[in-house]
Coordinates of C-alpha atoms in Angstrom, one line a residue:
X1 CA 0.0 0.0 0.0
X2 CA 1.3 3.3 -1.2
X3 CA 1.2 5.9 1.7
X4 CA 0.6 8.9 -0.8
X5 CA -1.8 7.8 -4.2
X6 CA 0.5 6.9 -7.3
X7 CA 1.2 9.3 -9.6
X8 CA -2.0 10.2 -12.0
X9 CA -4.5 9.7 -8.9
X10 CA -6.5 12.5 -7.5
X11 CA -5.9 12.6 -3.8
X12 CA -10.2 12.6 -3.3
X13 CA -10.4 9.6 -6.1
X14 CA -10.3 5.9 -5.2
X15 CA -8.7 5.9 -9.2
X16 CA -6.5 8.0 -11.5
X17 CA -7.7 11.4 -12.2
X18 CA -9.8 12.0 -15.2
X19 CA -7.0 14.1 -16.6
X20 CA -4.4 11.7 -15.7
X21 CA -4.8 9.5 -19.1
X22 CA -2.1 10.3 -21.8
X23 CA -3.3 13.8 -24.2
X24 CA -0.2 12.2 -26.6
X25 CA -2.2 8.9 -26.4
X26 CA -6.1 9.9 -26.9
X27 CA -6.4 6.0 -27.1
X28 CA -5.6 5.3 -23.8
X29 CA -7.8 3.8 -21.9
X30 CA -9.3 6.1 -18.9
X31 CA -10.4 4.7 -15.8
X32 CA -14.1 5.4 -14.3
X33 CA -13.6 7.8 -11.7
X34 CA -15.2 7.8 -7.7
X35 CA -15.8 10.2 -6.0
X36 CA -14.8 10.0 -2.2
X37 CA -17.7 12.0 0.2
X38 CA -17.1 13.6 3.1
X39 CA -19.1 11.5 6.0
X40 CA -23.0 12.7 6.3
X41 CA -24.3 14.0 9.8
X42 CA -27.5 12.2 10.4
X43 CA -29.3 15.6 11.7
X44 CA -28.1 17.4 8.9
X45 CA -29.2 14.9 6.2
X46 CA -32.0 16.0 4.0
X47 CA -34.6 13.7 4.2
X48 CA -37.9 13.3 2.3
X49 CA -41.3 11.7 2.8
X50 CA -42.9 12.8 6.0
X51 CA -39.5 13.3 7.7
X52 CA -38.1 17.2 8.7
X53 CA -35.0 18.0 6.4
X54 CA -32.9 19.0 8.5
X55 CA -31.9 20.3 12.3
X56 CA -34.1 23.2 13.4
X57 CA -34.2 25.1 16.4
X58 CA -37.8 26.2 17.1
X59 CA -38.2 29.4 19.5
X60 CA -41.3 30.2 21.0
X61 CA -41.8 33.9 22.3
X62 CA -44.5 33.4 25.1
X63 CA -46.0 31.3 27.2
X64 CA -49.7 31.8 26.8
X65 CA -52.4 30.3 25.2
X66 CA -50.6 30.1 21.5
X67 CA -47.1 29.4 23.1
X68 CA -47.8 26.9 25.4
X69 CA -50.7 25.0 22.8
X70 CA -48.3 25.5 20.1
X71 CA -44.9 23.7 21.9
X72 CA -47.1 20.9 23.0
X73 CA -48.6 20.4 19.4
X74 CA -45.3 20.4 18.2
X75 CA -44.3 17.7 20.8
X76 CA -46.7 15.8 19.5
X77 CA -46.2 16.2 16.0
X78 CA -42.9 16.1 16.4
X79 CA -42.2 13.6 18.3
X80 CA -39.7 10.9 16.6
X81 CA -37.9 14.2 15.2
X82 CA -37.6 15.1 19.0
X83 CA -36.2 12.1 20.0
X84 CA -33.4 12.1 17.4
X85 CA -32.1 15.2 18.1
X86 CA -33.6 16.8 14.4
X87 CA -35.9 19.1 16.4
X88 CA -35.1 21.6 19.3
X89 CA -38.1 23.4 20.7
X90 CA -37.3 26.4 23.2
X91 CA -39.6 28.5 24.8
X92 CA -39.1 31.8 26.2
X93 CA -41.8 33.3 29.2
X94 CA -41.7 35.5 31.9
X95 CA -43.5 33.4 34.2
X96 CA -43.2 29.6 34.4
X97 CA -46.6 28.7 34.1
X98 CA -49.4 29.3 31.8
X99 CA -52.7 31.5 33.3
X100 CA -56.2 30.2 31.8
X101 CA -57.5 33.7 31.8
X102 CA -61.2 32.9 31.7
X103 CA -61.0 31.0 35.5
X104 CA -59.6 34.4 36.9
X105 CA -62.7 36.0 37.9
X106 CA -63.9 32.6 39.9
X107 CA -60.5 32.6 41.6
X108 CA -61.3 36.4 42.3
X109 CA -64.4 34.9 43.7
X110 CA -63.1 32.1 45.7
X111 CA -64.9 29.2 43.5
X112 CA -61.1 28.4 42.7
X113 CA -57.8 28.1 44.1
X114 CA -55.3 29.9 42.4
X115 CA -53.0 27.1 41.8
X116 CA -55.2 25.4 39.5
X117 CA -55.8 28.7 37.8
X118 CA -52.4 28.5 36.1
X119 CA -50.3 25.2 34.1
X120 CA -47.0 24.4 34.9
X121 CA -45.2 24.5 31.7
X122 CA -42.5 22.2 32.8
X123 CA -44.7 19.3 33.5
X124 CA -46.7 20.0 30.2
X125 CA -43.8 20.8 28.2
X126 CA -41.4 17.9 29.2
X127 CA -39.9 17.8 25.9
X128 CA -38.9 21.3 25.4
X129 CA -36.5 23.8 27.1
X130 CA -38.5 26.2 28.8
X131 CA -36.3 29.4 29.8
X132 CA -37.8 32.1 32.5
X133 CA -37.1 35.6 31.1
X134 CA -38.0 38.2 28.4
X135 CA -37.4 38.5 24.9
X136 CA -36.1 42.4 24.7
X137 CA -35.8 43.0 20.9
X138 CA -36.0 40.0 17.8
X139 CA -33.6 40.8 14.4
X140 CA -35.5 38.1 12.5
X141 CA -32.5 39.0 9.0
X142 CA -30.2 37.7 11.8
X143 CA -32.4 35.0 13.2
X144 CA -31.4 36.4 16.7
X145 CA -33.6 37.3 19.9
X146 CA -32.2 38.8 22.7
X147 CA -32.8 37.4 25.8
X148 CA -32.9 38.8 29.4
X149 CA -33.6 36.2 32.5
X150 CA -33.0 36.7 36.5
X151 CA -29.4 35.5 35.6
X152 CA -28.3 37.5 33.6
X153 CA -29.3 40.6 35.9
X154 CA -27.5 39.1 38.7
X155 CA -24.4 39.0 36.1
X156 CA -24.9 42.0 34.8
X157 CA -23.6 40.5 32.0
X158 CA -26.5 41.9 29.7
X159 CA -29.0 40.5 27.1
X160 CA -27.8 36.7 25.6
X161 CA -28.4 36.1 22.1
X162 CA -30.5 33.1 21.1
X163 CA -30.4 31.8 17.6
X164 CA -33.2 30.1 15.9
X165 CA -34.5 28.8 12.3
X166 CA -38.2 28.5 13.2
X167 CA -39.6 31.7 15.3
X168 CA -43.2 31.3 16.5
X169 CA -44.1 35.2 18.5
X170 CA -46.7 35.0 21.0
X171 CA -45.9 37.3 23.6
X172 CA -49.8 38.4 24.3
X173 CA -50.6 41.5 24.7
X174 CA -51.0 44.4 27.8
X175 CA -53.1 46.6 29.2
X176 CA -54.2 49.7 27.4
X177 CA -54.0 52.7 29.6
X178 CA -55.0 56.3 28.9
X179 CA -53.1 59.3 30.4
X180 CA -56.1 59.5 33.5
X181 CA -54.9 61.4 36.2
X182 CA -54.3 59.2 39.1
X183 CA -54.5 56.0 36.9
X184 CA -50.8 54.5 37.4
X185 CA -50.4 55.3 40.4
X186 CA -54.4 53.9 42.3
X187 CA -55.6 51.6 39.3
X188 CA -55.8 48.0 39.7
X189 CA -55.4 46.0 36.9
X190 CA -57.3 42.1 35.7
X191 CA -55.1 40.4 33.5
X192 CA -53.5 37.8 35.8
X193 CA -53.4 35.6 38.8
X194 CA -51.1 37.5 41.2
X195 CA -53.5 40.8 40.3
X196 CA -56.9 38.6 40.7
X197 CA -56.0 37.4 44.2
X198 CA -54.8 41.0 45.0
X199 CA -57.9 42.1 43.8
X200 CA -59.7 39.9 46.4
X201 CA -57.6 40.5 49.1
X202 CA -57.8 44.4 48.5
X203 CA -62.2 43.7 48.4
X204 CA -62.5 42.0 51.8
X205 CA -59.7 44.5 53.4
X206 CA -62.1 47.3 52.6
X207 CA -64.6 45.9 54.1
X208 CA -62.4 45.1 57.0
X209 CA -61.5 48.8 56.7
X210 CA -65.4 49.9 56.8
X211 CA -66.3 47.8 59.5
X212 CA -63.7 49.2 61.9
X213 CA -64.0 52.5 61.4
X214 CA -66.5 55.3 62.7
X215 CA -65.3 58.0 59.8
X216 CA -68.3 58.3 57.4
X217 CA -65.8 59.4 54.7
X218 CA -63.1 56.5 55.2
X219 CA -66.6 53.8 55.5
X220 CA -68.0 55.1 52.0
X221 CA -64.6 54.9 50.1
X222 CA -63.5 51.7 51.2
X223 CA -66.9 50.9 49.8
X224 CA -67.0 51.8 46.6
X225 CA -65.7 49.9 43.7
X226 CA -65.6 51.3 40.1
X227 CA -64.6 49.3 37.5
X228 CA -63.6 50.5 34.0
X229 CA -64.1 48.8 30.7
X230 CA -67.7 46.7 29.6
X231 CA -66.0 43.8 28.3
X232 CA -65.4 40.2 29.9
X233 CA -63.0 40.9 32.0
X234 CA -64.8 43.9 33.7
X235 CA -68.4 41.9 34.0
X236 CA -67.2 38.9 35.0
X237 CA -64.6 40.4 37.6
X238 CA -67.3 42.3 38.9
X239 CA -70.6 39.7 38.6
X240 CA -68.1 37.1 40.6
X241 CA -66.3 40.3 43.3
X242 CA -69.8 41.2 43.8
X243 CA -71.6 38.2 44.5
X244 CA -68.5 37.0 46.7
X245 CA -69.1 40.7 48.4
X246 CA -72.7 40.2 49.5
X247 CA -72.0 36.6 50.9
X248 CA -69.1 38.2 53.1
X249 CA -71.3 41.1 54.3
X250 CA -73.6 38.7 56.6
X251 CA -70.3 37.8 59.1
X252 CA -70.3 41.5 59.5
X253 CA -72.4 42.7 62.3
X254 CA -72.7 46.6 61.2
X255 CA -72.2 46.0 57.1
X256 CA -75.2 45.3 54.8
X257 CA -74.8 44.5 50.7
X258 CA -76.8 47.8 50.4
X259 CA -74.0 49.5 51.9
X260 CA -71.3 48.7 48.9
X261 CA -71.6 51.0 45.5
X262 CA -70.4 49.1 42.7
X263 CA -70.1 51.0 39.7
X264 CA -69.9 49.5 36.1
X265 CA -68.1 52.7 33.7
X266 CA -68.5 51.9 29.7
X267 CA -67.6 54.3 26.8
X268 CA -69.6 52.9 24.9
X269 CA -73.4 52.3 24.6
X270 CA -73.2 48.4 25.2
X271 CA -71.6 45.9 27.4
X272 CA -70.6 42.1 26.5
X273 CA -70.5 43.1 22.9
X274 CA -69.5 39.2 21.8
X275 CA -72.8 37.9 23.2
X276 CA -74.8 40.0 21.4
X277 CA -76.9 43.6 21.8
X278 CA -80.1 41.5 23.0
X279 CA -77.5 39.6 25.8
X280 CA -76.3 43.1 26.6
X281 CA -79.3 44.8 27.4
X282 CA -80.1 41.6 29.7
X283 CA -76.2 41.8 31.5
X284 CA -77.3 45.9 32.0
X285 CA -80.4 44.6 33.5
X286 CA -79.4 42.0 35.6
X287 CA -76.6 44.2 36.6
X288 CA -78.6 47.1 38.0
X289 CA -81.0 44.4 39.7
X290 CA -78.5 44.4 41.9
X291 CA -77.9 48.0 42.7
X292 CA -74.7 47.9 40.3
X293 CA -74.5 51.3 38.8
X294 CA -74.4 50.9 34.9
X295 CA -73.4 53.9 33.0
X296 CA -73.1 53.8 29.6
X297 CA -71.4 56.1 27.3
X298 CA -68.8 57.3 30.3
X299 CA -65.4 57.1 30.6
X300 CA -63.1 57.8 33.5
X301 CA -61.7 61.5 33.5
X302 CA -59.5 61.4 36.6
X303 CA -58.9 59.2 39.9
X304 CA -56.3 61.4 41.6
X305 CA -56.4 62.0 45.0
X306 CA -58.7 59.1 45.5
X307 CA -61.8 60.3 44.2
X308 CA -63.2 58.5 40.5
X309 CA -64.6 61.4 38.4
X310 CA -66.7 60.5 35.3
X311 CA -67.3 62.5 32.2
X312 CA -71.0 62.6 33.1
X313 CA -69.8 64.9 36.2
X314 CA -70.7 62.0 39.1
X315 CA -67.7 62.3 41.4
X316 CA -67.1 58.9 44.0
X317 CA -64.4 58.7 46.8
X318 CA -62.9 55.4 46.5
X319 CA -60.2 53.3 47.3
X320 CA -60.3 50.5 44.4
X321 CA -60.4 51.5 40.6
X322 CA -60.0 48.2 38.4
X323 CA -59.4 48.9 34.8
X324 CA -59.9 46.5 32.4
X325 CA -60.5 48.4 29.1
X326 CA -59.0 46.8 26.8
X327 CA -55.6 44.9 26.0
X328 CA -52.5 46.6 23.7
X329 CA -49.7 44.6 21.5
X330 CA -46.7 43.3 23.7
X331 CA -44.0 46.1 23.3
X332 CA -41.6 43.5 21.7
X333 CA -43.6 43.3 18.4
X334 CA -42.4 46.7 17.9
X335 CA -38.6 46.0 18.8
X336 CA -38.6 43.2 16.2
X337 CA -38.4 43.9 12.5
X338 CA -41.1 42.0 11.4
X339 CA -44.2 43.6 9.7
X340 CA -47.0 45.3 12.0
X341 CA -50.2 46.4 10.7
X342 CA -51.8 50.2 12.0
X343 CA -52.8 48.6 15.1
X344 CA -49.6 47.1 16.1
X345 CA -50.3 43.8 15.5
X346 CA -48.1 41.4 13.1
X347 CA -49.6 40.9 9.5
X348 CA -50.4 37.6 9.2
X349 CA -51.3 35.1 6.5
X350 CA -54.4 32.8 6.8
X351 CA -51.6 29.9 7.1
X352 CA -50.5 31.9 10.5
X353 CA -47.2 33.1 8.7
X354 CA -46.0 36.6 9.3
X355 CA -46.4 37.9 5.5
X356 CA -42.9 38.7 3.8
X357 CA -40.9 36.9 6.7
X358 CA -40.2 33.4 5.8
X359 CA -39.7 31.0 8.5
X360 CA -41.7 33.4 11.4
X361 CA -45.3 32.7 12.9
X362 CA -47.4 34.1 14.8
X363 CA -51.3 33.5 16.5
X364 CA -53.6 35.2 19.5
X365 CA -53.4 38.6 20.8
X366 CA -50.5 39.5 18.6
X367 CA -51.3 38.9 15.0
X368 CA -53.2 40.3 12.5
X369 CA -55.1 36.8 11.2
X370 CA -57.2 37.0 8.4
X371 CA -60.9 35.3 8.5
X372 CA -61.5 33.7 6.1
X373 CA -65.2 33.0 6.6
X374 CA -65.9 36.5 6.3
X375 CA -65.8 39.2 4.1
X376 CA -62.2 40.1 3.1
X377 CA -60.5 42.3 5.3
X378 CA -61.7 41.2 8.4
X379 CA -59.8 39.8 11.0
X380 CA -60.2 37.0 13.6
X381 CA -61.3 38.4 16.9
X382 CA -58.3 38.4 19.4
X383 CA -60.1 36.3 22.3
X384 CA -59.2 32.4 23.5
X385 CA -61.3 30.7 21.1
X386 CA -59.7 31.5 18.0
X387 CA -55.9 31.5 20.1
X388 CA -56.7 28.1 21.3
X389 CA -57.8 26.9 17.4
X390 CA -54.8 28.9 15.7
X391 CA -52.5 27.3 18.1
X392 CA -53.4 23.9 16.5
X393 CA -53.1 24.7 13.4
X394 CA -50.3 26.5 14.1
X395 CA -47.8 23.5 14.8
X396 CA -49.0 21.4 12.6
X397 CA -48.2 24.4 9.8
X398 CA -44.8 24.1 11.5
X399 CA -44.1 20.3 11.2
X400 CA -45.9 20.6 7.7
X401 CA -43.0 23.5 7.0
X402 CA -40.3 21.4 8.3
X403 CA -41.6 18.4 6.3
X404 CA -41.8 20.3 2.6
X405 CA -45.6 19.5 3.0
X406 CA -48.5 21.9 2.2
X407 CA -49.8 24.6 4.8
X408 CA -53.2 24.2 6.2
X409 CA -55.3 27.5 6.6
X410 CA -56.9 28.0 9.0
X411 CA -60.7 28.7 9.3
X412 CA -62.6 29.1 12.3
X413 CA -66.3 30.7 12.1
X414 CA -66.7 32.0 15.9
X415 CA -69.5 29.9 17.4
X416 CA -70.7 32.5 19.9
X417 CA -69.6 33.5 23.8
X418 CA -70.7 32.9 27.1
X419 CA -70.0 34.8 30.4
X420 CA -70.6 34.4 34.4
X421 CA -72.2 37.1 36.2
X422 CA -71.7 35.4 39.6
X423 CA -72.5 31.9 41.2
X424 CA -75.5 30.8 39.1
X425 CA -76.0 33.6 37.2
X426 CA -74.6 34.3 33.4
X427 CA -75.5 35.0 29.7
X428 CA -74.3 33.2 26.5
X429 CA -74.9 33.3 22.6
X430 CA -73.7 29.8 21.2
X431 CA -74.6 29.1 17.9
X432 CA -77.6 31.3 17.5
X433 CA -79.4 30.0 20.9
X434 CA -79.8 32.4 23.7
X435 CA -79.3 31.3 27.6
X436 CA -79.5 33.3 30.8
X437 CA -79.2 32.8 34.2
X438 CA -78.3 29.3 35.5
X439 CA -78.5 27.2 32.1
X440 CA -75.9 30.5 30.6
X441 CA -73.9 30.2 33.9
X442 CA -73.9 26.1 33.5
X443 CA -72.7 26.2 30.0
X444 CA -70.0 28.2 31.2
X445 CA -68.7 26.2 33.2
X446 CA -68.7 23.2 31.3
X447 CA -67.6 25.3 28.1
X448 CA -64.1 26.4 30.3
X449 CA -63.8 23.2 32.0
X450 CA -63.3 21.0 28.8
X451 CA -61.2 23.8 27.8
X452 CA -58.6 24.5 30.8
X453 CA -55.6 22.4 29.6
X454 CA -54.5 18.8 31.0
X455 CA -56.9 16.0 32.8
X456 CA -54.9 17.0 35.4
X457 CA -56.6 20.4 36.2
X458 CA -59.9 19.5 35.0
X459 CA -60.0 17.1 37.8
X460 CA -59.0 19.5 40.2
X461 CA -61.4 22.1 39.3
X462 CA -64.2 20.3 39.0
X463 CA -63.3 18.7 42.3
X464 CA -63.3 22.6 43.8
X465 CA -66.9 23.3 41.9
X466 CA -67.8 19.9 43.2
X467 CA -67.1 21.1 47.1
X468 CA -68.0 24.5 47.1
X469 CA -71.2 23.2 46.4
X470 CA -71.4 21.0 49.5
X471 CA -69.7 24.3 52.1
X472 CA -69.6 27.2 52.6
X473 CA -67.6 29.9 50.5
X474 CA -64.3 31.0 51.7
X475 CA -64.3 34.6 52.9
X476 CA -60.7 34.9 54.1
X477 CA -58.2 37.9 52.8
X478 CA -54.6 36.8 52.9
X479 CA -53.5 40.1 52.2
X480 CA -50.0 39.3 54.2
X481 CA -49.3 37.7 50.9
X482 CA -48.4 40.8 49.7
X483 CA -45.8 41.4 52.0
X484 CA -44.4 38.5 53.1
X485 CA -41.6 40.1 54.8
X486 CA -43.3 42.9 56.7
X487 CA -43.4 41.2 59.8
X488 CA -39.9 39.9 59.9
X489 CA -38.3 43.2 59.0
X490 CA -40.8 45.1 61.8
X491 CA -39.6 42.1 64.3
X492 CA -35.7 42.5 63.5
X493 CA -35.7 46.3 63.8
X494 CA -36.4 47.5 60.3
X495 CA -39.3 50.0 59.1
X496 CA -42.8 48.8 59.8
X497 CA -45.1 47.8 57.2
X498 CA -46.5 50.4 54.9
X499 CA -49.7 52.0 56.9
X500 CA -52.5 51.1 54.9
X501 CA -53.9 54.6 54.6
X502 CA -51.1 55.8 52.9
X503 CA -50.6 53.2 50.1
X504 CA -51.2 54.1 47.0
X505 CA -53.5 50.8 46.6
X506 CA -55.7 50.6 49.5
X507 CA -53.8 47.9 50.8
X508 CA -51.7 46.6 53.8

């Protein structure tokens, strides 16, 4: 064996070179040439019939509705490419766990424990990396995303880059605030857990407030609750507070449910628009059956120095102000380069691809999807029924991307809404049939429970429904939550907890 090839033989041929035959001698016989190849990665092979074509690295901006039901799609899809090592899935959210929005009033209410208000991503998502922090700013050209997490501020090191091939961007959206006076620093927002239990806390702590006092002023503030905003999240926060409100006012000896204002501000000239004007009227109704104040075509001028003043002149003392008009586009779509409509939201195609960015996707709150059942240029509402549907369709686009197969499109013609006014009370509009009061309230209940992800939680909430029906309603404030630490620091020598009277919130 010759340790260097013989003269005339390419060093990358197992024979002579092609040119190595004789030019004098065109009779020569040449020898069939093979080429040596380099040794083919397995995850880098290009592969064909149903299989992904080569190693991608998915990235999924959120954890909500769309990010979490996306990644577990995908895991399923996906699931021999996982295993092999073709298919990285990484997702990226600020908290590890995924809220089911709709359930926040009822744990507002007390109907449901917090716990089983939320999903643990990790035990859902046991075949992806799931990453606590924020996405800052996306350079899709670049396939980067800058990512900030508790680490990195203790390092100080700054923002790590993430690379990706696949981006799916479902960062939700935020509260949309107007410049009230008085709004950021006494409002109360609705939009997650940790602000739903707050929110109860903060109710029976007035009351605590009103009950201890003998100032008529300080009594009728901590009394009075105006709420902001007509939609879901301000009826249903309200229908559940309220209800929970009266049931707590009979273990007080000198508090009646006469004695609360609850007060229901809408710009508008409706409330519950998804259910339908005919629903509407009957929420207003049932509303102001219960000495809710209803006021229609009002907005919120100022809440500064305590005191909520309307546009219709009516000026109320108060110590709790929820707003929960309306929902924003996450600040990140606009650090990202990646198309936005005038709204904010990303533009879309009705295959849940973000239009002239190839390999990006995006569902829910933050895109701009086309319905295709309407008339064209209409939009799919941004509410959990079509995030939950796009989701699906979502990662199977993705795998069907990864695979060279065709994109479904996805189509969705909304089937109506339903909403809780309190314990047996509620409205809905579900495929052209009206219901109110228990049958409305039922049917939401048994519309959120097959929705609320994993067996796991379905057991457990109906297991809560199940014994709240049997005792009594729980009517205890752990505000202390709050402040876990105020006792300790007042018993080691530190600064007492915040008096209540001076907190911006109402709260101990």
């Amino acid at each position: 064996m010759h340790p260097f090839p013989p003269p005339g033989v390419h060093p990358l041929t197992c024979g002579p070179s092609p040119h190595s035959g004789d030019s004098a001698n065109p009779a020569r016989p040449r020898l069939a040439v093979t080429q040596i190849v380099e040794p083919v990665d397995k995850r880098k092979r290009r592969v064909r019939h149903g299989m992904v074509k080569e190693r991608a690295r998915i990235l999924v901006v959120g954890g909500g509705y769309v990010g979490m039901y996306t990644a577990l799609r995908l895991q399923q899809t996906l699931k021999r490419e996982l295993a092999r090592g073709d298919v990285e899935i990484t997702v990226v959210t600020p908290e590890p766990y995924m809220t089911y929005q709709p359930f926040l009033p009822e744990a507002a209410a007390g109907s449901i424990s917090p716990r089983h208000v939320v999903v643990p991503l990790r035990r859902v998502l046991d075949r992806c990396r799931v990453v606590i922090g924020e996405v800052t700013s996306i350079d899709h050209a670049k396939r980067t995303a800058a990512l900030t997490t508790l680490a990195t501020d203790e390092e100080g090191t700054g923002a790590q880059q993430l690379t990706y091939e696949e981006l799916v961007l479902a960062p939700g959206s935020i509260s949309r605030t107007l410049p009230v006076p008085g709004l950021a620093e006494h409002g109360i927002g609705f939009k997650t857990v940790e602000e739903a239990i707050g929110l109860r806390n903060h109710v029976i702590e007035q009351m605590d407030i009103a009950s201890s006092t003998r100032d008529p002023a300080v009594r009728d503030a901590a009394l009075t609750f105006v709420f902001v905003g007509g939609g879901y999240a301000g009826v249903e926060a309200l229908g559940e507070l309220e209800d929970m409100a009266r049931y707590t006012a009979r273990y007080y000896h000198n508090l009646q449910p006469d004695d609360m204002k609850w007060i229901l501000v809408e710009a508008s000239d409706r409330i519950l628009p998804e259910v339908g004007e005919e629903m509407g009227r009957y929420t207003v109704t049932e509303l102001r059956r219960r000495n809710i104040d209803v006021r229609l075509n009002t907005r919120l001028e100022s809440c500064a120095d305590r005191v909520a003043v309307l546009s219709d002149g009516a000026r109320f003392p108060t110590r709790t102000v929820v707003w929960t008009a309306g929902v924003k586009p996450h600040p990140l779509l606009a650090a990202s380069d990646l198309p936005l409509n005038e709204r904010g939201r990303l533009k879309c195609t009705p295959q849940l691809t973000i239009e002239g960015a190839p390999h990006a996707w995006a569902a829910g709150d933050a895109a701009a999807v086309p319905d295709v059942t309407a008339e064209p240029g209409k939009e799919t509402a941004p509410n959990a029924q079509h995030a939950l549907r796009q989701a699906k369709v979502l990662g199977d686009n993705i795998a069907h991307s990864l695979r060279g197969e065709p994109l479904q499109t996805y189509s969705h013609k909304y089937v109506g809404s339903v909403a809780s006014l309190g314990l047996h009370k509620g409205v809905a509009h579900v495929y052209g049939r009206k219901l109110k009061g228990y049958p409305a309230w039922f049917m939401h209940r048994v519309y959120h429970l097959n929705r609320v992800p994993t067996f796991n939680r379905k057991a457990r909430v109906l297991a809560e429904w199940t014994l709240s029906g049997l005792f009594k309603r729980e009517i205890v404030s752990l505000g202390s939550l709050e402040h876990p630490r105020a006792e300790f620091e007042l018993a080691a020598g530190g600064k007492p907890p915040q008096d209540p009277m001076n907190d911006p919130k109402g709260s101990s």
